[in-house]
Amino acid sequence: MKPRVMVVDDEKINRISLCAQMEDAGFEVAAFDSPFPALERLRREEWDVVVTDLRMPLLDGVSFLKEIRKIRPETEVLVMTAYGSVESAVEAMKSGAFDYVTKPYQWEEMEVRLRRMLSHRKVSQEVVRLRRELEDRDRFHGIVGNSPAMRKVFERIRGASDAVHPVLVVGETGTGKEMVADAIQRTGSRREAPYIKTSCSTLSREVIESELFGHEAGAFTGAVRQRRGRFELADGGTLLLDDIDDVPMDLQVKLLRVLQDGRFERVGGETTLSVDVRVVATAKARLEDLVAAGK
């Protein structure tokens, strides 16, 4: 792709000559005799460099430069000035111009400056890209961190994002277990599929079974119609079981079955249902320790 250079100069002969030399050197060039149509073009398109005369009618070069900075702050600007107005060129550089040349100039001098500006622009763009990449890396789906420990967490999240088996996130209350679960869901191939959350610690024994597996009409007092449970709602996607260590022991057998083969019955139902659900669970303590303690 050719470097794009815009030339703005009210001196016709100089403008035509400069554009011809730039095109011969492999630049894509657009020429203007006034700053105003150049600004309109800049609003519509991105240009690498603007080469502008410092003294023009209607709008001087420094004011033009300031307008460019408002529209395209990343575009580099080279100002051309007469020998006796170097002070104005210095003022322009203070306002954001990259460099200046004095008229009359040699094309070789102009080309060297243009190439230097293009190289600087390329480096600046790469710096911006890398900075954004670092920001994205340090803010992994809402989790902020740059320490070795957090990088290890991010890698484990990526590794678990498409896991076939259930994923367990263990940590004390307030350590961000749900944020990790959310990141796992957003990173994997099921990120566009249903994502259903259930808090196992806030539901009573009577409610949690119906909440997870649904119920048939008449299954218990108040069950006036059939209700789909969380596993059905999450079919094809992900189900977050928050605080799975609070699931009552007598319900754990039914939960184990659906975790193993994706099959269950609604409360009060006889029809066996099958679902394809990736389960992510959180716990406040290691489940192995709870098993050993008989809990």
CSV table of C-alpha atoms in Angstrom, one decimal:
chain,number,residue,atom,x,y,z
A,1,MET,CA,0.0,0.0,0.0
A,2,LYS,CA,1.4,3.4,-1.0
A,3,PRO,CA,2.1,6.0,1.6
A,4,ARG,CA,-0.6,8.7,1.4
A,5,VAL,CA,0.6,12.3,1.4
A,6,MET,CA,-1.6,15.4,1.2
A,7,VAL,CA,0.0,18.6,-0.3
A,8,VAL,CA,-1.6,22.0,0.6
A,9,ASP,CA,0.1,25.0,-1.1
A,10,ASP,CA,-1.5,28.0,-2.8
A,11,GLU,CA,1.6,28.4,-5.0
A,12,LYS,CA,0.5,26.4,-8.1
A,13,ILE,CA,3.9,25.8,-9.7
A,14,ASN,CA,5.4,24.5,-6.4
A,15,ARG,CA,2.4,22.4,-5.7
A,16,ILE,CA,2.4,20.7,-9.1
A,17,SER,CA,6.1,20.1,-9.1
A,18,LEU,CA,6.1,18.6,-5.6
A,19,CYS,CA,3.2,16.3,-6.4
A,20,ALA,CA,4.9,15.0,-9.5
A,21,GLN,CA,8.1,14.2,-7.6
A,22,MET,CA,6.1,12.5,-4.8
A,23,GLU,CA,4.3,10.3,-7.3
A,24,ASP,CA,7.5,9.4,-9.1
A,25,ALA,CA,8.8,8.3,-5.6
A,26,GLY,CA,5.9,6.0,-5.1
A,27,PHE,CA,3.6,8.1,-2.9
A,28,GLU,CA,-0.2,8.5,-3.3
A,29,VAL,CA,-0.8,12.2,-3.5
A,30,ALA,CA,-3.7,14.6,-3.2
A,31,ALA,CA,-3.2,18.3,-3.8
A,32,PHE,CA,-5.1,21.3,-2.6
A,33,ASP,CA,-4.6,25.1,-3.0
A,34,SER,CA,-6.5,25.9,0.2
A,35,PRO,CA,-6.7,24.4,3.7
A,36,PHE,CA,-10.5,24.1,3.8
A,37,PRO,CA,-11.1,21.4,1.2
A,38,ALA,CA,-8.1,19.6,2.6
A,39,LEU,CA,-9.7,19.5,6.0
A,40,GLU,CA,-12.9,18.2,4.5
A,41,ARG,CA,-10.9,15.4,2.9
A,42,LEU,CA,-9.2,14.6,6.2
A,43,ARG,CA,-12.5,14.3,7.9
A,44,ARG,CA,-13.5,11.5,5.4
A,45,GLU,CA,-10.2,9.8,4.9
A,46,GLU,CA,-7.0,8.9,6.8
A,47,TRP,CA,-3.7,10.3,5.4
A,48,ASP,CA,-0.2,9.5,6.6
A,49,VAL,CA,1.3,12.9,6.1
A,50,VAL,CA,0.2,16.5,5.3
A,51,VAL,CA,2.7,18.8,3.7
A,52,THR,CA,1.6,22.4,4.0
A,53,ASP,CA,2.9,25.8,3.3
A,54,LEU,CA,3.1,27.9,6.4
A,55,ARG,CA,1.8,31.1,4.8
A,56,MET,CA,-1.5,30.9,3.0
A,57,PRO,CA,-4.5,33.3,2.6
A,58,LEU,CA,-7.6,32.8,4.6
A,59,LEU,CA,-6.0,30.3,7.1
A,60,ASP,CA,-2.3,30.4,8.2
A,61,GLY,CA,-0.3,27.2,8.5
A,62,VAL,CA,-0.2,27.1,12.3
A,63,SER,CA,-4.0,27.4,12.5
A,64,PHE,CA,-4.4,24.8,9.8
A,65,LEU,CA,-2.1,22.5,11.8
A,66,LYS,CA,-4.2,22.9,14.9
A,67,GLU,CA,-7.3,21.9,12.9
A,68,ILE,CA,-5.5,18.9,11.6
A,69,ARG,CA,-4.6,17.9,15.1
A,70,LYS,CA,-8.3,18.0,16.1
A,71,ILE,CA,-9.4,15.9,13.2
A,72,ARG,CA,-6.5,13.5,12.8
A,73,PRO,CA,-4.1,13.7,15.7
A,74,GLU,CA,-2.1,10.7,14.4
A,75,THR,CA,-1.4,12.3,11.0
A,76,GLU,CA,2.1,13.7,10.7
A,77,VAL,CA,2.6,17.3,9.4
A,78,LEU,CA,5.5,18.8,7.5
A,79,VAL,CA,5.5,22.6,7.1
A,80,MET,CA,7.2,24.5,4.3
A,81,THR,CA,8.4,28.0,5.0
A,82,ALA,CA,10.4,30.8,3.4
A,83,TYR,CA,14.0,31.3,4.7
A,84,GLY,CA,13.0,34.4,6.7
A,85,SER,CA,10.2,32.7,8.6
A,86,VAL,CA,12.0,30.0,10.4
A,87,GLU,CA,10.6,31.3,13.7
A,88,SER,CA,7.1,30.6,12.5
A,89,ALA,CA,8.2,27.1,11.5
A,90,VAL,CA,9.5,26.5,15.1
A,91,GLU,CA,6.1,27.7,16.4
A,92,ALA,CA,4.4,25.2,14.1
A,93,MET,CA,6.6,22.4,15.5
A,94,LYS,CA,5.6,23.5,19.0
A,95,SER,CA,2.0,23.1,17.9
A,96,GLY,CA,2.5,19.6,16.7
A,97,ALA,CA,4.3,19.6,13.3
A,98,PHE,CA,6.9,16.9,13.0
A,99,ASP,CA,9.4,18.8,10.8
A,100,TYR,CA,9.9,21.7,8.4
A,101,VAL,CA,11.8,22.6,5.3
A,102,THR,CA,12.7,26.0,4.0
A,103,LYS,CA,12.0,27.1,0.5
A,104,PRO,CA,13.6,26.7,-1.9
A,105,TYR,CA,14.3,23.1,-1.0
A,106,GLN,CA,15.9,20.1,-2.8
A,107,TRP,CA,13.6,17.2,-3.5
A,108,GLU,CA,16.2,14.8,-1.9
A,109,GLU,CA,15.9,16.8,1.3
A,110,MET,CA,12.1,16.6,1.2
A,111,GLU,CA,12.1,12.9,0.5
A,112,VAL,CA,14.4,12.2,3.4
A,113,ARG,CA,12.1,14.1,5.8
A,114,LEU,CA,9.0,12.3,4.4
A,115,ARG,CA,10.5,8.9,4.8
A,116,ARG,CA,11.6,9.7,8.4
A,117,MET,CA,8.0,10.9,9.2
A,118,LEU,CA,6.5,7.7,7.7
A,119,SER,CA,8.9,5.6,9.8
A,120,HIS,CA,8.0,7.5,12.9
A,121,ARG,CA,4.3,7.1,12.1
A,122,LYS,CA,4.7,3.4,11.7
A,123,VAL,CA,6.5,3.1,15.0
A,124,SER,CA,3.8,5.2,16.7
A,125,GLN,CA,1.1,3.0,15.4
A,126,GLU,CA,2.9,-0.1,16.6
A,127,VAL,CA,3.3,1.4,20.0
A,128,VAL,CA,-0.5,2.1,20.2
A,129,ARG,CA,-1.2,-1.4,19.1
A,130,LEU,CA,1.1,-2.9,21.7
A,131,ARG,CA,-0.3,-0.7,24.4
A,132,ARG,CA,-3.8,-1.8,23.6
A,133,GLU,CA,-2.7,-5.4,23.5
A,134,LEU,CA,-1.1,-5.0,27.0
A,135,GLU,CA,-4.2,-3.3,28.3
A,136,ASP,CA,-6.3,-6.2,27.0
A,137,ARG,CA,-3.9,-8.7,28.5
A,138,ASP,CA,-4.0,-6.9,31.9
A,139,ARG,CA,-7.8,-6.7,31.8
A,140,PHE,CA,-8.8,-10.3,31.0
A,141,HIS,CA,-12.6,-10.2,30.6
A,142,GLY,CA,-13.0,-7.8,33.5
A,143,ILE,CA,-10.2,-9.3,35.7
A,144,VAL,CA,-7.3,-6.9,36.1
A,145,GLY,CA,-3.8,-8.2,36.9
A,146,ASN,CA,-0.3,-8.4,35.6
A,147,SER,CA,1.5,-10.4,38.2
A,148,PRO,CA,2.9,-13.9,37.5
A,149,ALA,CA,0.2,-15.4,39.6
A,150,MET,CA,-2.6,-13.6,37.7
A,151,ARG,CA,-1.0,-14.6,34.4
A,152,LYS,CA,-1.2,-18.2,35.6
A,153,VAL,CA,-4.9,-17.7,36.4
A,154,PHE,CA,-5.5,-16.3,32.9
A,155,GLU,CA,-3.8,-19.3,31.3
A,156,ARG,CA,-5.9,-21.7,33.3
A,157,ILE,CA,-9.0,-19.8,32.3
A,158,ARG,CA,-8.0,-20.2,28.6
A,159,GLY,CA,-7.3,-23.9,29.2
A,160,ALA,CA,-10.7,-24.4,30.9
A,161,SER,CA,-12.7,-22.4,28.3
A,162,ASP,CA,-13.5,-25.4,26.1
A,163,ALA,CA,-13.2,-28.2,28.7
A,164,VAL,CA,-15.6,-31.1,28.1
A,165,HIS,CA,-15.7,-32.0,31.8
A,166,PRO,CA,-17.2,-29.8,34.6
A,167,VAL,CA,-14.9,-27.0,35.8
A,168,LEU,CA,-14.5,-26.2,39.5
A,169,VAL,CA,-13.4,-22.8,40.8
A,170,VAL,CA,-12.4,-22.8,44.4
A,171,GLY,CA,-11.7,-19.8,46.6
A,172,GLU,CA,-12.8,-17.9,49.7
A,173,THR,CA,-15.8,-15.6,49.6
A,174,GLY,CA,-14.9,-12.3,47.8
A,175,THR,CA,-12.0,-13.7,45.8
A,176,GLY,CA,-13.7,-13.3,42.5
A,177,LYS,CA,-14.8,-16.9,41.7
A,178,GLU,CA,-17.8,-15.7,39.7
A,179,MET,CA,-15.6,-13.4,37.6
A,180,VAL,CA,-13.4,-16.3,36.8
A,181,ALA,CA,-16.4,-18.4,35.8
A,182,ASP,CA,-17.7,-15.5,33.6
A,183,ALA,CA,-14.3,-15.3,31.9
A,184,ILE,CA,-14.3,-19.0,31.2
A,185,GLN,CA,-17.7,-18.7,29.6
A,186,ARG,CA,-16.7,-15.7,27.5
A,187,THR,CA,-13.5,-17.2,26.3
A,188,GLY,CA,-14.8,-20.6,25.1
A,189,SER,CA,-16.6,-21.7,22.0
A,190,ARG,CA,-20.0,-21.6,23.9
A,191,ARG,CA,-19.7,-17.8,24.5
A,192,GLU,CA,-22.7,-17.1,22.3
A,193,ALA,CA,-24.8,-19.9,23.8
A,194,PRO,CA,-27.0,-19.6,26.9
A,195,TYR,CA,-25.3,-18.8,30.1
A,196,ILE,CA,-27.4,-19.5,33.1
A,197,LYS,CA,-26.5,-18.8,36.8
A,198,THR,CA,-27.8,-20.3,40.0
A,199,SER,CA,-26.8,-19.6,43.5
A,200,CYS,CA,-26.9,-22.9,45.5
A,201,SER,CA,-26.4,-21.1,48.8
A,202,THR,CA,-29.5,-18.9,48.7
A,203,LEU,CA,-32.1,-21.6,47.9
A,204,SER,CA,-33.8,-24.0,50.4
A,205,ARG,CA,-33.8,-27.7,50.0
A,206,GLU,CA,-37.4,-27.6,48.8
A,207,VAL,CA,-36.6,-25.0,46.1
A,208,ILE,CA,-33.2,-25.9,44.8
A,209,GLU,CA,-34.2,-29.2,43.2
A,210,SER,CA,-37.0,-27.6,41.2
A,211,GLU,CA,-34.7,-24.7,40.4
A,212,LEU,CA,-32.1,-27.0,38.9
A,213,PHE,CA,-34.2,-29.7,37.3
A,214,GLY,CA,-37.6,-28.1,36.8
A,215,HIS,CA,-40.9,-29.7,37.8
A,216,GLU,CA,-44.1,-31.0,36.3
A,217,ALA,CA,-47.5,-29.5,37.0
A,218,GLY,CA,-48.9,-30.8,40.3
A,219,ALA,CA,-45.5,-32.1,41.5
A,220,PHE,CA,-46.1,-30.2,44.8
A,221,THR,CA,-48.4,-27.7,46.3
A,222,GLY,CA,-48.2,-24.5,44.2
A,223,ALA,CA,-46.9,-26.2,41.1
A,224,VAL,CA,-49.8,-25.2,38.9
A,225,ARG,CA,-47.8,-25.6,35.6
A,226,GLN,CA,-44.8,-27.3,34.2
A,227,ARG,CA,-41.5,-25.4,34.7
A,228,ARG,CA,-38.2,-25.9,33.0
A,229,GLY,CA,-35.1,-26.0,35.3
A,230,ARG,CA,-31.7,-24.4,35.0
A,231,PHE,CA,-30.2,-27.4,33.2
A,232,GLU,CA,-32.8,-27.3,30.5
A,233,LEU,CA,-32.5,-23.5,30.1
A,234,ALA,CA,-28.7,-23.9,29.7
A,235,ASP,CA,-28.9,-26.7,27.1
A,236,GLY,CA,-26.2,-26.1,24.5
A,237,GLY,CA,-24.5,-23.6,26.7
A,238,THR,CA,-23.0,-23.1,30.2
A,239,LEU,CA,-24.6,-23.4,33.7
A,240,LEU,CA,-22.9,-21.7,36.6
A,241,LEU,CA,-23.5,-23.5,39.9
A,242,ASP,CA,-22.4,-20.9,42.4
A,243,ASP,CA,-21.4,-22.3,45.9
A,244,ILE,CA,-21.9,-26.0,44.8
A,245,ASP,CA,-20.6,-27.0,48.2
A,246,ASP,CA,-23.9,-25.9,49.7
A,247,VAL,CA,-26.0,-28.4,47.7
A,248,PRO,CA,-27.8,-30.7,50.2
A,249,MET,CA,-26.3,-34.2,50.4
A,250,ASP,CA,-29.5,-36.0,49.4
A,251,LEU,CA,-29.6,-34.0,46.2
A,252,GLN,CA,-26.0,-34.7,45.3
A,253,VAL,CA,-26.8,-38.1,43.8
A,254,LYS,CA,-29.2,-36.6,41.2
A,255,LEU,CA,-26.7,-33.8,40.5
A,256,LEU,CA,-23.9,-36.4,40.0
A,257,ARG,CA,-26.0,-38.2,37.4
A,258,VAL,CA,-26.6,-35.1,35.3
A,259,LEU,CA,-22.9,-34.2,35.6
A,260,GLN,CA,-21.9,-37.6,34.4
A,261,ASP,CA,-24.2,-38.3,31.5
A,262,GLY,CA,-26.4,-35.2,31.1
A,263,ARG,CA,-29.6,-37.1,32.1
A,264,PHE,CA,-32.3,-36.2,34.7
A,265,GLU,CA,-36.0,-36.1,35.4
A,266,ARG,CA,-38.0,-33.1,36.4
A,267,VAL,CA,-39.5,-33.1,39.9
A,268,GLY,CA,-42.7,-35.1,39.8
A,269,GLY,CA,-41.8,-36.4,36.3
A,270,GLU,CA,-41.0,-39.8,34.8
A,271,THR,CA,-39.6,-38.8,31.4
A,272,THR,CA,-35.8,-38.8,31.3
A,273,LEU,CA,-34.4,-35.6,29.7
A,274,SER,CA,-31.0,-35.3,28.1
A,275,VAL,CA,-29.1,-32.0,27.9
A,276,ASP,CA,-25.7,-30.8,26.6
A,277,VAL,CA,-24.5,-28.4,29.3
A,278,ARG,CA,-21.0,-27.4,30.2
A,279,VAL,CA,-21.0,-26.9,34.0
A,280,VAL,CA,-18.8,-24.4,35.8
A,281,ALA,CA,-19.1,-24.6,39.6
A,282,THR,CA,-17.7,-22.5,42.4
A,283,ALA,CA,-17.0,-23.6,46.0
A,284,LYS,CA,-15.7,-21.9,49.1
A,285,ALA,CA,-13.7,-24.9,50.1
A,286,ARG,CA,-12.0,-27.9,48.5
A,287,LEU,CA,-14.6,-30.6,47.8
A,288,GLU,CA,-12.1,-33.3,48.7
A,289,ASP,CA,-11.8,-31.8,52.2
A,290,LEU,CA,-15.5,-31.7,52.5
A,291,VAL,CA,-15.9,-35.3,51.4
A,292,ALA,CA,-13.2,-36.4,53.9
A,293,ALA,CA,-15.1,-34.5,56.6
A,294,GLY,CA,-18.4,-36.2,55.7
A,295,LYS,CA,-20.1,-33.1,54.6
